[in-house]
Amino acid sequence: MLQLHNLILHNLIHMAKLSHVLILHCCSMDSLSHLALLAQSKNIFTQFQPLHSDIQLNDDFLNHNILKLGVFLDINCDKSGTVLDMASAKRFFSHRYHWLIYDRSMNFSVLESHFKEAQIFVDADVTYVTHDPFSKNFLLYDVYNKGRQLGGELNITADREIFCNKTNCRVERYLSELYTRSALQHRKSFTGLTMRATAVVTALPLNVSIKEIFDFMNSKYRIQLDTYARLGYQARQPLRDMLDCKFKYIFRDRWSDGNATGGMIGDLILDKADLAIAPFIYSFDRALFLQPITKFSVFREICMFRNPRSVSAGLSATEFLQPFSGGVWLTFALLLLLAGCLLWVTFILERRKQWKPSLLTSCLLSFGAGCIQGAWLTPRSMGGRMAFFALMVTSYLMYNYYTSIVVSKLLGQPIKSNIRTLQQLADSNLDVGIEPTVYTRIYVETSEEPDVRDLYRKKVLGSKRSPDKIWIPTEAGVLSVRDQEGFVYITGVATGYEFVRKHFLAHQICELNEIPLRDASHTHTVLAKRSPYAELIKLSELRMLETGVHFKHERSWMETKLHCYQHNHTVAVGLEYAAPLFIILLGAIILCMGILGLEVIWHRHCTLH
C-alpha cells in the first residue's frame, strides 16, 4: 500500500505536475492516513471520496473550477463503474482531468468494457496502472481514442515501468516512445479517420450537385461571392493534409439563424460537426457556446465615396487668400501703400518742371510691382531706384512663397470630405448603395447602434429609389463610386478593395473617402466550447501561420490595403478651385465699368458747364 501511495504522488508531482487530487477509493480511512500525511508534506490538496456500495454519489461531485484536477480511481471498487459511466456521459475524460486508474488484477477486459463505448477523445489524459506479475513493479498505460464518431478505436499503449519502495519511486524502463514527445504530438495523425466539417454556401442552392458545390468552393471566379466561405474551404485543405484525415462536409445555406442558433453554429453547438470551415466574428452571445482558436483574417466594412466635384462645392471668395494669413496680407498691403506714397514724393522732387504722376498713379505703380508686373515709370535718382529695387525684391519673394504654397496644395493630398461619421453620412444628401452580402445586410438592418439605425431609416427605408438601386452587387457598386462622384457604397474591404484595385486609376484611389461601418475586427476559427480537438487544431493552425501557408491563402483572396500614388498624373484644376478667381475678375470688371461710366458722366458735365 505504501508503494501505491508513493506512485500516486510520483505521478501527480513529476508526471502530471498537479497540486489538486481527488482520491476515489474503497479502503478504510486508517489505511489512507499515510497518503494524506505524505500529500500534505508535498503541498498537495487532497480530497477523499469512498466508493462503497452503500454510498450515493452526487452528479456534480467531479465538477471543479481549477485549471486541471487529478483523479485517482480504484477500478476494483463497487462504484467504479458508476463513476466511469458518469465521467463518460459528462465528458470528463478531457484535458481538464488527469485520471490515474488503478487495477490490482490487471484485467484489460474490464478496462475495455468501460472505455470501448465511452466518450473519450484525443485530448484524454487517462493512465491505467497495474502490477507486473513478475517484477511486481507498476506498469503504466496511456489510454485514449481519437474519436469514436470519426471511426477511431480505443488505444491502450504501454508507457513505462516504475519501481516504488516505501520512500520513493523511479522509472525502471520505458516501454514505448511516449516520453519523447507530448501526448498530442503522438496523437496528431488521424490516418483513416473522417472529421465532420460544416461549411456554408449562399451563392448556390443546396439542391445542386455536390460536384458543382465543390467546383465553386475550389474556384476564384467572382471573388465577391461567399468570399470568407471559399477562403475558409481552401485554407482548410492544408489542415486536412496535416492531420492526414478526410473531411465529410455538411453544407448549410447560412452561418446562423441568430448569434448562436442554426446554420454552421448550430452544427457545432449540437455536436453535429467537429470543425467549421468558414470563420466567424466572435461575439458575447457566441462566447457562451463557442471558443476562438486562432485569428483567421481581417474583417472591416466601410462606406466609400469620392468628393462631389461641383462648382458650388467648397466655393469661397477667399480660396486664393488662404496661402497667407490675414496679418501677412495686411502688412503687405500697407507696405505697397507706403511704397506708393514714397514714389509719389520721389516723383515730385525729381520732376519739378515736368509732368508729375498723381498719388493714385504712384500707388498703382507700387501695386503693379507687388504683382510682378513691372512699372512703366521709374525714379531717376539713385535713392529712388534703390527703394524701387527693394520693393521689387520683396514682391518677388512674396510671389515665390505664394506660388509654392498654391502648387504644393494642388500636388498634395486630395482634399477629403467633411463627412467623417455615419451620423453625418445619414444626415447628408448623398445617395447610398449597400453590398447585399449576408453579414452586411443583417448588420445594417438589425444593428442597435443609433447611427446605423438612422442611416438605415433615412437611406434605405426613407429612400425614393427602388431596392435594386440600393442593394447593388459589389462590382457595380464600386463602378458607381468611380463614375458618380458623391455616391456612397457600403462594402467589406475583402470584396470591395479587389474591384477598386481593378477599376480605379492610381490617383482616383487617393480621392476615396472611407467611413467605418463598424469597428474593425478579425474573424476567428471557432470550435464548440468543450471540443476535444481544440488544442490539436490550434497547434496545427499556428504552424500554418508560422510558415506563411495561411498568409498565402489570405493575401490571394483579400486586398486589405489600397496604395495611393498621388504624383503619377497631371493635376487638373477644376472650377471648384478656379471659380473664385473668375468671380473676383468679373467683380473687378463690373467695378471698372461703373467707374468708367461715372468718369464719362463727369466729363460731360464739366464740358456742358
Coordinates of C-alpha atoms in Angstrom, one line a residue:
M1 CA 0.0 0.0 0.0
L2 CA 2.9 2.4 0.7
Q3 CA 4.3 1.7 -2.7
L4 CA 0.9 2.7 -4.3
H5 CA 0.9 5.9 -2.2
N6 CA 4.3 6.9 -3.5
L7 CA 3.2 6.0 -7.0
I8 CA 0.2 8.3 -6.8
L9 CA 2.4 11.3 -5.6
H10 CA 5.1 10.5 -8.2
N11 CA 2.5 10.5 -11.0
L12 CA 0.9 13.7 -9.8
I13 CA 4.0 15.7 -9.0
H14 CA 6.6 14.5 -11.5
M15 CA 4.4 13.4 -14.4
A16 CA 1.2 15.5 -14.3
K17 CA 2.6 18.4 -12.3
L18 CA -0.7 18.9 -10.3
S19 CA -1.4 20.1 -6.8
H20 CA -5.1 19.1 -6.5
V21 CA -6.2 15.4 -6.4
L22 CA -9.5 13.6 -5.7
I23 CA -9.0 10.1 -4.3
L24 CA -11.8 7.7 -5.2
H25 CA -11.3 4.6 -3.0
C26 CA -12.9 1.7 -1.2
C27 CA -10.3 1.4 1.6
S28 CA -10.5 2.2 5.3
M29 CA -9.7 5.7 6.3
D30 CA -6.9 4.5 8.6
S31 CA -5.1 2.9 5.7
L32 CA -5.2 6.3 3.8
S33 CA -3.7 8.3 6.7
H34 CA -0.2 7.8 5.4
L35 CA -1.2 9.1 1.9
A36 CA -2.8 12.2 3.5
L37 CA 0.2 13.0 5.5
L38 CA 2.5 12.4 2.6
A39 CA 0.4 14.6 0.3
Q40 CA 0.3 17.3 2.9
S41 CA 4.1 17.3 3.1
K42 CA 4.3 17.8 -0.6
N43 CA 1.8 20.7 -0.6
I44 CA -0.9 18.7 -2.4
F45 CA -4.5 19.4 -1.7
T46 CA -6.2 16.0 -1.3
Q47 CA -9.9 15.1 -1.1
F48 CA -11.1 11.6 -0.4
Q49 CA -14.3 10.1 -1.7
P50 CA -15.3 6.5 -0.7
L51 CA -16.9 4.2 -3.3
H52 CA -18.6 1.7 -1.2
S53 CA -21.8 0.1 -2.5
D54 CA -24.0 2.0 0.1
I55 CA -22.6 5.4 -0.9
Q56 CA -24.8 7.7 -3.0
L57 CA -22.8 9.9 -5.4
N58 CA -23.9 13.3 -6.4
D59 CA -24.0 14.2 -10.1
D60 CA -21.6 17.1 -9.7
F61 CA -19.0 15.6 -7.3
L62 CA -16.4 15.6 -10.2
N63 CA -17.1 19.3 -11.2
H64 CA -14.3 21.8 -10.4
N65 CA -13.2 25.3 -11.3
I66 CA -9.5 24.9 -11.3
L67 CA -7.2 24.5 -14.3
K68 CA -6.8 20.7 -14.0
L69 CA -7.8 18.2 -11.5
G70 CA -6.1 14.9 -10.7
V71 CA -8.4 11.9 -10.1
F72 CA -7.2 8.6 -8.7
L73 CA -9.7 5.8 -9.2
D74 CA -9.5 2.2 -7.8
I75 CA -11.3 0.3 -10.6
N76 CA -11.8 -2.7 -8.3
C77 CA -14.3 -0.7 -6.1
D78 CA -18.0 -1.4 -6.3
K79 CA -19.0 2.1 -7.6
S80 CA -16.1 2.5 -10.0
G81 CA -18.3 1.5 -13.0
T82 CA -20.8 4.2 -12.0
V83 CA -18.0 6.8 -11.8
L84 CA -16.7 5.9 -15.2
D85 CA -20.1 6.0 -16.8
M86 CA -20.8 9.4 -15.2
A87 CA -17.5 10.7 -16.4
S88 CA -18.1 9.5 -19.9
A89 CA -21.6 11.0 -20.0
K90 CA -20.3 14.4 -18.9
R91 CA -17.2 14.2 -21.0
F92 CA -14.8 14.3 -18.0
F93 CA -12.2 12.3 -19.9
S94 CA -10.7 15.6 -21.2
H95 CA -7.7 17.8 -20.9
R96 CA -9.1 19.3 -17.6
Y97 CA -8.8 16.0 -15.8
H98 CA -5.8 13.7 -15.2
W99 CA -7.1 10.2 -14.5
L100 CA -5.0 7.6 -12.7
I101 CA -6.9 4.3 -12.8
Y102 CA -5.5 1.5 -10.7
D103 CA -6.3 -2.1 -11.3
R104 CA -4.9 -4.8 -8.9
S105 CA -6.0 -7.7 -11.1
M106 CA -4.5 -6.5 -14.4
N107 CA -7.8 -7.3 -16.2
F108 CA -7.7 -5.4 -19.5
S109 CA -11.1 -6.8 -20.5
V110 CA -12.7 -4.8 -17.7
L111 CA -10.9 -1.6 -18.9
E112 CA -12.0 -2.2 -22.5
S113 CA -15.6 -2.8 -21.4
H114 CA -15.7 0.5 -19.7
F115 CA -13.9 2.6 -22.4
K116 CA -14.8 0.9 -25.7
E117 CA -18.0 2.9 -26.0
A118 CA -17.0 5.8 -23.7
Q119 CA -16.8 9.4 -24.6
I120 CA -13.1 9.5 -24.6
F121 CA -11.2 11.6 -27.2
V122 CA -7.8 12.7 -28.5
D123 CA -7.3 15.1 -25.6
A124 CA -7.9 12.5 -22.9
D125 CA -5.3 12.3 -20.1
V126 CA -6.0 8.8 -18.8
T127 CA -3.3 6.5 -17.3
Y128 CA -4.1 2.9 -16.5
V129 CA -1.9 1.3 -13.7
T130 CA -1.4 -2.3 -12.9
H131 CA 1.2 -4.7 -11.5
D132 CA 3.8 -6.6 -13.4
P133 CA 3.2 -10.2 -12.2
F134 CA 7.0 -11.0 -12.4
S135 CA 8.8 -7.9 -11.2
K136 CA 6.0 -6.5 -9.0
N137 CA 6.7 -3.1 -10.5
F138 CA 3.9 -0.8 -11.7
L139 CA 3.1 -0.7 -15.4
L140 CA 1.6 2.5 -16.8
Y141 CA -0.5 2.5 -20.0
D142 CA -1.8 5.5 -21.9
V143 CA -5.5 5.3 -22.8
Y144 CA -7.3 7.4 -25.4
N145 CA -9.5 7.3 -28.5
K146 CA -9.1 9.8 -31.4
G147 CA -12.9 9.9 -31.7
R148 CA -15.4 7.1 -31.9
Q149 CA -17.6 9.3 -34.1
L150 CA -14.7 9.7 -36.5
G151 CA -14.2 5.9 -36.8
G152 CA -11.5 5.8 -34.2
E153 CA -10.9 2.8 -31.9
L154 CA -9.7 2.6 -28.3
N155 CA -5.9 2.8 -28.0
I156 CA -4.0 1.4 -25.0
T157 CA -0.3 2.0 -25.3
A158 CA 2.3 0.8 -22.8
D159 CA 4.2 3.8 -21.4
R160 CA 6.7 2.9 -18.7
E161 CA 7.6 0.6 -15.8
I162 CA 8.0 2.3 -12.4
F163 CA 9.7 0.8 -9.4
C164 CA 8.5 2.0 -6.0
N165 CA 9.6 1.3 -2.5
K166 CA 8.4 2.6 0.8
T167 CA 10.1 6.0 0.4
N168 CA 10.2 7.0 -3.3
C169 CA 9.7 5.9 -7.0
R170 CA 11.9 5.8 -10.1
V171 CA 11.4 4.9 -13.7
E172 CA 12.7 1.4 -14.3
R173 CA 12.4 1.5 -18.1
Y174 CA 10.3 3.0 -20.8
L175 CA 8.1 0.7 -22.7
S176 CA 7.5 3.0 -25.7
E177 CA 8.5 6.4 -27.1
L178 CA 5.6 8.2 -25.5
Y179 CA 8.0 10.0 -23.1
T180 CA 9.9 11.7 -26.0
R181 CA 7.1 14.0 -27.1
S182 CA 3.8 15.4 -25.8
A183 CA 0.6 13.4 -26.0
L184 CA -0.9 15.5 -28.8
Q185 CA 2.3 15.1 -30.9
H186 CA 1.9 11.3 -30.7
R187 CA -1.8 11.5 -31.5
K188 CA -1.9 14.2 -34.2
S189 CA -2.1 11.8 -37.1
F190 CA -5.8 11.0 -37.9
T191 CA -5.0 8.5 -40.7
G192 CA -8.0 6.6 -41.8
L193 CA -10.4 8.8 -39.9
T194 CA -13.1 11.2 -41.2
M195 CA -13.8 14.5 -39.5
R196 CA -17.2 16.2 -39.8
A197 CA -16.8 19.7 -41.3
T198 CA -19.7 22.1 -41.6
A199 CA -19.5 24.7 -44.4
V200 CA -21.7 27.5 -45.8
V201 CA -22.7 28.2 -49.4
T202 CA -25.1 31.1 -50.1
A203 CA -24.3 31.7 -53.8
L204 CA -25.7 28.4 -54.9
P205 CA -28.8 26.5 -54.0
L206 CA -28.0 23.4 -51.9
N207 CA -30.0 21.2 -54.2
V208 CA -27.4 21.4 -56.9
S209 CA -25.0 18.5 -57.3
I210 CA -22.1 18.1 -54.9
K211 CA -19.7 18.4 -57.8
E212 CA -20.9 21.9 -58.6
I213 CA -20.6 22.9 -55.0
F214 CA -17.0 21.6 -54.8
D215 CA -16.1 23.2 -58.1
F216 CA -17.4 26.5 -56.8
M217 CA -15.6 26.3 -53.5
N218 CA -12.3 25.5 -55.2
S219 CA -12.6 28.3 -57.7
K220 CA -11.8 32.0 -57.5
Y221 CA -14.4 33.0 -60.1
R222 CA -16.5 36.0 -58.9
I223 CA -14.5 36.6 -55.8
Q224 CA -17.2 38.6 -54.1
L225 CA -19.5 35.6 -53.7
D226 CA -19.0 33.7 -50.5
T227 CA -15.5 35.2 -50.0
Y228 CA -15.0 34.0 -46.4
A229 CA -16.6 30.7 -47.0
R230 CA -14.4 29.8 -50.0
L231 CA -11.3 31.2 -48.4
G232 CA -12.0 29.0 -45.3
Y233 CA -12.6 26.0 -47.5
Q234 CA -9.3 26.4 -49.4
A235 CA -7.3 27.3 -46.3
R236 CA -8.6 24.1 -44.5
Q237 CA -7.1 21.9 -47.2
P238 CA -3.5 22.1 -45.7
L239 CA -5.1 21.4 -42.3
R240 CA -6.6 18.3 -43.6
D241 CA -3.3 17.2 -45.0
M242 CA -1.5 17.9 -41.8
L243 CA -4.0 15.8 -39.8
D244 CA -3.9 13.1 -42.6
C245 CA -7.6 12.6 -42.5
K246 CA -10.7 13.1 -44.6
F247 CA -13.4 15.7 -44.3
K248 CA -17.1 14.8 -44.5
Y249 CA -18.8 18.1 -45.4
I250 CA -22.1 19.3 -44.2
F251 CA -23.2 22.3 -46.4
R252 CA -25.5 24.9 -45.0
D253 CA -27.1 28.0 -46.6
R254 CA -26.3 30.3 -43.7
W255 CA -23.8 31.0 -40.9
S256 CA -26.5 31.0 -38.3
D257 CA -30.1 32.0 -37.6
G258 CA -29.2 34.2 -34.8
N259 CA -26.0 34.8 -32.9
A260 CA -25.9 31.2 -31.5
T261 CA -28.5 29.1 -33.3
G262 CA -28.9 27.4 -36.6
G263 CA -26.6 27.1 -39.6
M264 CA -22.9 26.2 -39.0
I265 CA -23.0 27.4 -35.4
G266 CA -25.9 25.1 -34.7
D267 CA -23.9 22.2 -36.1
L268 CA -21.0 23.0 -33.7
I269 CA -23.1 23.5 -30.6
L270 CA -25.3 20.4 -31.2
D271 CA -22.1 18.3 -31.9
K272 CA -23.1 17.5 -35.4
A273 CA -19.8 18.8 -36.7
D274 CA -16.2 18.8 -35.4
L275 CA -14.9 21.7 -37.3
A276 CA -16.4 24.9 -39.0
I277 CA -14.9 25.6 -42.4
A278 CA -15.8 29.3 -42.6
P279 CA -14.5 31.7 -39.9
F280 CA -16.8 33.6 -37.5
I281 CA -16.9 37.0 -35.9
Y282 CA -16.6 36.3 -32.2
S283 CA -19.3 37.9 -30.0
F284 CA -20.5 37.8 -26.5
D285 CA -23.5 35.7 -27.3
R286 CA -21.4 33.2 -29.1
A287 CA -18.8 33.1 -26.3
L288 CA -21.3 31.1 -24.2
F289 CA -21.1 28.2 -26.6
L290 CA -18.0 28.6 -28.8
Q291 CA -14.3 29.3 -28.2
P292 CA -11.9 31.1 -30.6
I293 CA -9.0 29.0 -31.7
T294 CA -6.9 31.3 -33.9
K295 CA -7.2 34.6 -35.7
F296 CA -8.3 33.9 -39.3
S297 CA -8.5 37.1 -41.2
V298 CA -9.1 40.9 -41.1
F299 CA -12.8 41.9 -41.1
R300 CA -13.7 45.5 -42.0
E301 CA -16.7 47.1 -43.5
I302 CA -16.6 50.7 -44.8
C303 CA -18.6 53.4 -46.6
M304 CA -16.5 54.6 -49.6
F305 CA -17.2 57.6 -51.8
R306 CA -15.4 60.3 -53.8
N307 CA -15.8 64.0 -53.2
P308 CA -18.6 65.7 -55.2
R309 CA -16.8 68.0 -57.7
S310 CA -19.3 70.7 -58.4
V311 CA -19.0 74.5 -58.8
S312 CA -20.9 75.1 -55.6
A313 CA -18.9 72.5 -53.6
G314 CA -16.4 74.4 -51.5
L315 CA -16.9 77.7 -53.3
S316 CA -15.3 80.5 -51.4
A317 CA -14.1 84.0 -52.3
T318 CA -11.1 83.5 -50.0
E319 CA -9.8 80.5 -51.9
F320 CA -6.7 82.4 -53.2
L321 CA -6.1 84.2 -49.9
Q322 CA -5.5 81.0 -48.0
P323 CA -1.7 80.7 -48.6
F324 CA -1.1 83.7 -46.3
S325 CA -2.8 84.7 -43.1
G326 CA -4.7 87.9 -42.7
G327 CA -1.9 89.6 -40.9
V328 CA 0.6 88.9 -43.7
W329 CA -1.8 90.3 -46.4
L330 CA -2.5 93.4 -44.3
T331 CA 1.3 94.0 -43.8
F332 CA 1.9 93.6 -47.5
A333 CA -0.9 96.0 -48.4
L334 CA 0.4 98.6 -46.0
L335 CA 3.9 98.1 -47.4
L336 CA 2.6 98.7 -51.0
L337 CA 0.7 101.8 -49.9
L338 CA 3.8 103.2 -48.2
A339 CA 5.9 102.5 -51.2
G340 CA 3.3 104.3 -53.4
C341 CA 3.4 107.3 -51.2
L342 CA 7.2 107.4 -51.2
L343 CA 7.2 107.0 -55.1
W344 CA 4.8 110.0 -55.3
V345 CA 7.1 112.1 -53.1
T346 CA 10.2 111.0 -55.2
F347 CA 8.5 111.9 -58.5
I348 CA 7.5 115.4 -57.1
L349 CA 11.2 116.1 -56.1
E350 CA 12.6 114.7 -59.4
R351 CA 10.1 116.3 -61.8
R352 CA 9.7 119.9 -60.7
K353 CA 9.1 121.3 -64.2
Q354 CA 7.8 118.2 -65.9
W355 CA 4.6 116.2 -65.7
K356 CA 4.2 114.5 -62.3
P357 CA 2.2 111.3 -61.7
S358 CA -0.6 111.6 -59.2
L359 CA -0.7 109.8 -55.8
L360 CA -3.2 107.3 -57.2
T361 CA -0.9 106.6 -60.2
S362 CA 2.1 106.1 -57.9
C363 CA 0.1 103.7 -55.8
L364 CA -0.9 101.9 -59.0
L365 CA 2.8 101.6 -59.9
S366 CA 3.5 100.2 -56.5
F367 CA 0.7 97.7 -56.8
G368 CA 1.9 96.6 -60.3
A369 CA 5.4 96.0 -58.8
G370 CA 3.8 93.9 -56.0
C371 CA 2.0 91.8 -58.6
I372 CA 5.3 91.2 -60.5
Q373 CA 4.1 93.3 -63.5
G374 CA 6.9 95.8 -63.6
A375 CA 6.4 99.6 -64.0
W376 CA 6.4 101.9 -67.0
L377 CA 7.8 104.8 -64.9
T378 CA 10.7 104.5 -62.5
P379 CA 12.6 107.1 -60.4
R380 CA 15.7 108.7 -61.8
S381 CA 17.7 109.3 -58.6
M382 CA 19.9 106.6 -57.1
G383 CA 18.0 106.6 -53.8
G384 CA 14.6 106.3 -55.6
R385 CA 15.8 103.4 -57.7
M386 CA 17.3 101.6 -54.7
A387 CA 13.9 101.9 -52.9
F388 CA 12.1 100.7 -56.0
F389 CA 14.6 97.8 -56.3
A390 CA 13.9 96.8 -52.6
L391 CA 10.1 96.8 -53.4
M392 CA 10.6 94.5 -56.4
V393 CA 12.8 92.1 -54.4
T394 CA 10.2 92.0 -51.6
S395 CA 7.4 91.4 -54.1
Y396 CA 9.5 88.6 -55.8
L397 CA 9.9 86.8 -52.5
M398 CA 6.3 87.1 -51.7
Y399 CA 5.3 85.8 -55.1
N400 CA 7.6 82.8 -54.8
Y401 CA 6.2 81.9 -51.3
Y402 CA 2.6 82.3 -52.7
T403 CA 3.1 80.2 -55.8
S404 CA 5.0 77.4 -53.9
I405 CA 2.2 77.1 -51.4
V406 CA -0.5 77.0 -54.1
V407 CA 1.4 74.4 -56.1
S408 CA 2.1 72.2 -53.1
K409 CA -1.6 72.4 -52.2
L410 CA -2.6 71.2 -55.6
L411 CA 0.0 68.4 -55.6
G412 CA -0.6 67.4 -52.1
Q413 CA -3.1 65.0 -50.5
P414 CA -6.5 65.4 -52.2
I415 CA -9.0 67.3 -50.0
K416 CA -11.1 64.8 -48.0
S417 CA -14.8 65.2 -47.4
N418 CA -16.1 66.9 -44.2
I419 CA -18.3 63.8 -43.7
R420 CA -16.4 61.7 -41.2
T421 CA -19.0 59.8 -39.3
L422 CA -22.0 57.6 -40.0
Q423 CA -24.3 60.1 -38.5
Q424 CA -23.0 62.9 -40.8
L425 CA -23.5 60.5 -43.7
A426 CA -27.1 59.7 -42.7
D427 CA -27.8 63.5 -42.5
S428 CA -26.2 64.3 -45.9
N429 CA -27.9 64.3 -49.3
L430 CA -25.6 61.7 -50.8
D431 CA -27.1 58.5 -52.3
V432 CA -26.1 55.2 -50.7
G433 CA -25.7 51.7 -52.1
I434 CA -25.1 48.6 -50.0
E435 CA -23.4 45.3 -50.8
P436 CA -26.0 42.5 -50.5
T437 CA -23.8 40.1 -48.5
V438 CA -25.5 38.3 -45.7
Y439 CA -23.4 39.7 -42.8
T440 CA -23.5 43.3 -44.2
R441 CA -27.3 43.2 -44.8
I442 CA -28.1 41.7 -41.4
Y443 CA -25.9 44.2 -39.6
V444 CA -27.4 47.2 -41.4
E445 CA -31.0 46.0 -40.8
T446 CA -30.7 44.8 -37.2
S447 CA -27.9 46.8 -35.6
E448 CA -28.8 48.6 -32.4
E449 CA -26.2 51.3 -32.9
P450 CA -28.1 54.7 -33.2
D451 CA -26.1 56.0 -36.2
V452 CA -26.5 52.7 -38.1
R453 CA -30.3 52.7 -37.4
D454 CA -30.5 56.3 -38.5
L455 CA -28.6 55.5 -41.7
Y456 CA -30.9 52.6 -42.5
R457 CA -34.0 54.6 -41.8
K458 CA -33.0 57.6 -43.9
K459 CA -31.1 56.0 -46.7
V460 CA -32.9 52.7 -47.2
L461 CA -36.5 52.9 -45.7
G462 CA -36.8 56.6 -46.5
S463 CA -35.3 56.4 -49.9
K464 CA -37.4 57.0 -53.1
R465 CA -35.1 54.7 -55.1
S466 CA -36.1 51.1 -55.8
P467 CA -34.4 48.4 -53.7
D468 CA -32.4 47.2 -56.7
K469 CA -30.8 50.6 -56.8
I470 CA -29.8 50.3 -53.1
W471 CA -28.7 46.7 -52.8
I472 CA -26.1 46.7 -55.5
P473 CA -23.6 43.9 -56.4
T474 CA -20.1 44.6 -55.4
E475 CA -18.5 45.3 -58.8
A476 CA -21.4 47.5 -59.9
G477 CA -21.3 49.4 -56.6
V478 CA -17.6 50.1 -56.9
L479 CA -18.0 51.3 -60.5
S480 CA -20.8 53.7 -59.4
V481 CA -18.4 55.2 -56.8
R482 CA -15.9 55.7 -59.6
D483 CA -18.3 57.2 -62.1
Q484 CA -20.7 59.1 -59.8
E485 CA -18.8 61.5 -57.5
G486 CA -20.6 61.7 -54.2
F487 CA -22.2 58.2 -54.4
V488 CA -21.6 56.2 -51.3
Y489 CA -21.2 52.4 -51.4
I490 CA -21.1 50.2 -48.2
T491 CA -19.0 47.1 -48.7
G492 CA -16.4 44.9 -47.0
V493 CA -12.8 45.6 -47.7
A494 CA -12.3 41.9 -48.6
T495 CA -14.5 42.2 -51.6
G496 CA -14.6 45.9 -52.4
Y497 CA -10.9 46.6 -52.5
E498 CA -10.4 43.9 -55.1
F499 CA -12.6 45.8 -57.6
V500 CA -11.2 49.2 -56.5
R501 CA -7.7 48.0 -57.4
K502 CA -9.1 46.6 -60.7
H503 CA -11.2 49.5 -62.0
F504 CA -9.7 52.7 -60.3
L505 CA -6.8 54.7 -61.6
A506 CA -4.0 55.2 -59.1
H507 CA -4.8 58.9 -58.4
Q508 CA -8.5 58.1 -58.1
I509 CA -7.7 55.8 -55.2
C510 CA -6.2 58.8 -53.4
E511 CA -9.5 60.6 -53.7
L512 CA -11.5 57.9 -51.9
N513 CA -13.1 58.8 -48.6
E514 CA -13.8 55.9 -46.1
I515 CA -16.1 55.9 -43.1
P516 CA -16.1 52.7 -40.9
L517 CA -19.5 51.0 -40.8
R518 CA -18.4 49.2 -37.6
D519 CA -15.2 48.8 -35.6
A520 CA -12.5 46.8 -37.4
S521 CA -12.1 43.3 -36.1
H522 CA -11.0 39.9 -37.1
T523 CA -12.7 36.6 -37.9
H524 CA -11.7 33.6 -36.0
T525 CA -11.6 29.9 -36.3
V526 CA -14.1 28.7 -33.7
L527 CA -15.0 25.3 -32.2
A528 CA -17.5 24.2 -29.6
K529 CA -16.8 25.2 -26.0
R530 CA -15.7 21.7 -24.9
S531 CA -14.3 20.4 -28.2
P532 CA -11.7 17.8 -27.7
Y533 CA -9.9 18.8 -30.9
A534 CA -9.4 22.5 -29.9
E535 CA -5.7 22.3 -28.9
L536 CA -4.8 20.0 -31.7
I537 CA -6.4 22.2 -34.4
K538 CA -4.9 25.3 -32.7
L539 CA -1.4 23.9 -32.8
S540 CA -1.9 22.9 -36.5
E541 CA -3.2 26.3 -37.5
L542 CA -0.4 28.1 -35.6
R543 CA 2.0 26.0 -37.5
M544 CA 0.4 27.2 -40.8
L545 CA 0.6 30.8 -39.6
E546 CA 4.2 30.5 -38.7
T547 CA 5.2 29.0 -42.1
G548 CA 3.1 31.5 -44.1
V549 CA 0.7 28.9 -45.6
H550 CA -2.3 30.7 -44.2
F551 CA -1.0 34.1 -45.1
K552 CA -0.6 33.0 -48.7
H553 CA -4.3 32.0 -48.9
E554 CA -5.5 35.2 -47.2
R555 CA -3.5 37.5 -49.5
S556 CA -4.6 35.5 -52.5
W557 CA -8.2 36.2 -51.6
M558 CA -8.2 39.6 -49.9
E559 CA -7.0 43.1 -50.5
T560 CA -6.8 44.7 -47.1
K561 CA -4.9 47.9 -48.1
L562 CA -5.1 50.3 -51.0
H563 CA -1.9 52.0 -52.2
C564 CA -2.2 55.7 -53.1
Y565 CA 0.2 57.1 -55.7
Q566 CA -0.8 60.8 -55.9
H567 CA 2.1 62.2 -58.0
N568 CA 1.8 60.0 -61.1
H569 CA -0.7 62.2 -63.0
T570 CA -1.2 65.8 -64.2
V571 CA -3.2 67.8 -61.7
A572 CA -6.3 69.3 -63.3
V573 CA -7.6 72.4 -61.6
G574 CA -11.4 72.3 -61.6
L575 CA -14.0 75.0 -61.3
E576 CA -14.3 74.4 -57.6
Y577 CA -10.8 75.9 -57.3
A578 CA -10.8 78.5 -60.2
A579 CA -14.4 79.8 -59.8
P580 CA -13.4 82.3 -57.0
L581 CA -10.7 83.7 -59.4
F582 CA -13.3 84.3 -62.2
I583 CA -15.7 85.7 -59.7
I584 CA -13.1 88.2 -58.5
L585 CA -12.2 89.1 -62.1
L586 CA -15.9 89.6 -63.0
G587 CA -16.4 91.8 -60.0
A588 CA -13.4 93.9 -60.9
I589 CA -14.6 94.3 -64.5
I590 CA -18.0 95.4 -63.3
L591 CA -16.4 97.9 -60.8
C592 CA -14.2 99.3 -63.5
M593 CA -17.1 99.7 -65.9
G594 CA -19.0 101.5 -63.2
I595 CA -16.1 103.9 -62.6
L596 CA -15.7 104.5 -66.3
G597 CA -19.3 105.3 -66.6
L598 CA -19.0 107.8 -63.7
E599 CA -16.0 109.4 -65.4
V600 CA -17.8 109.8 -68.7
I601 CA -20.8 111.4 -66.9
W602 CA -18.5 113.7 -65.0
H603 CA -16.6 114.7 -68.2
R604 CA -19.9 115.6 -70.0
H605 CA -21.0 117.6 -67.0
C606 CA -17.8 119.6 -67.0
T607 CA -17.9 120.1 -70.8
L608 CA -21.5 121.4 -70.7
H609 CA -20.7 123.9 -68.0

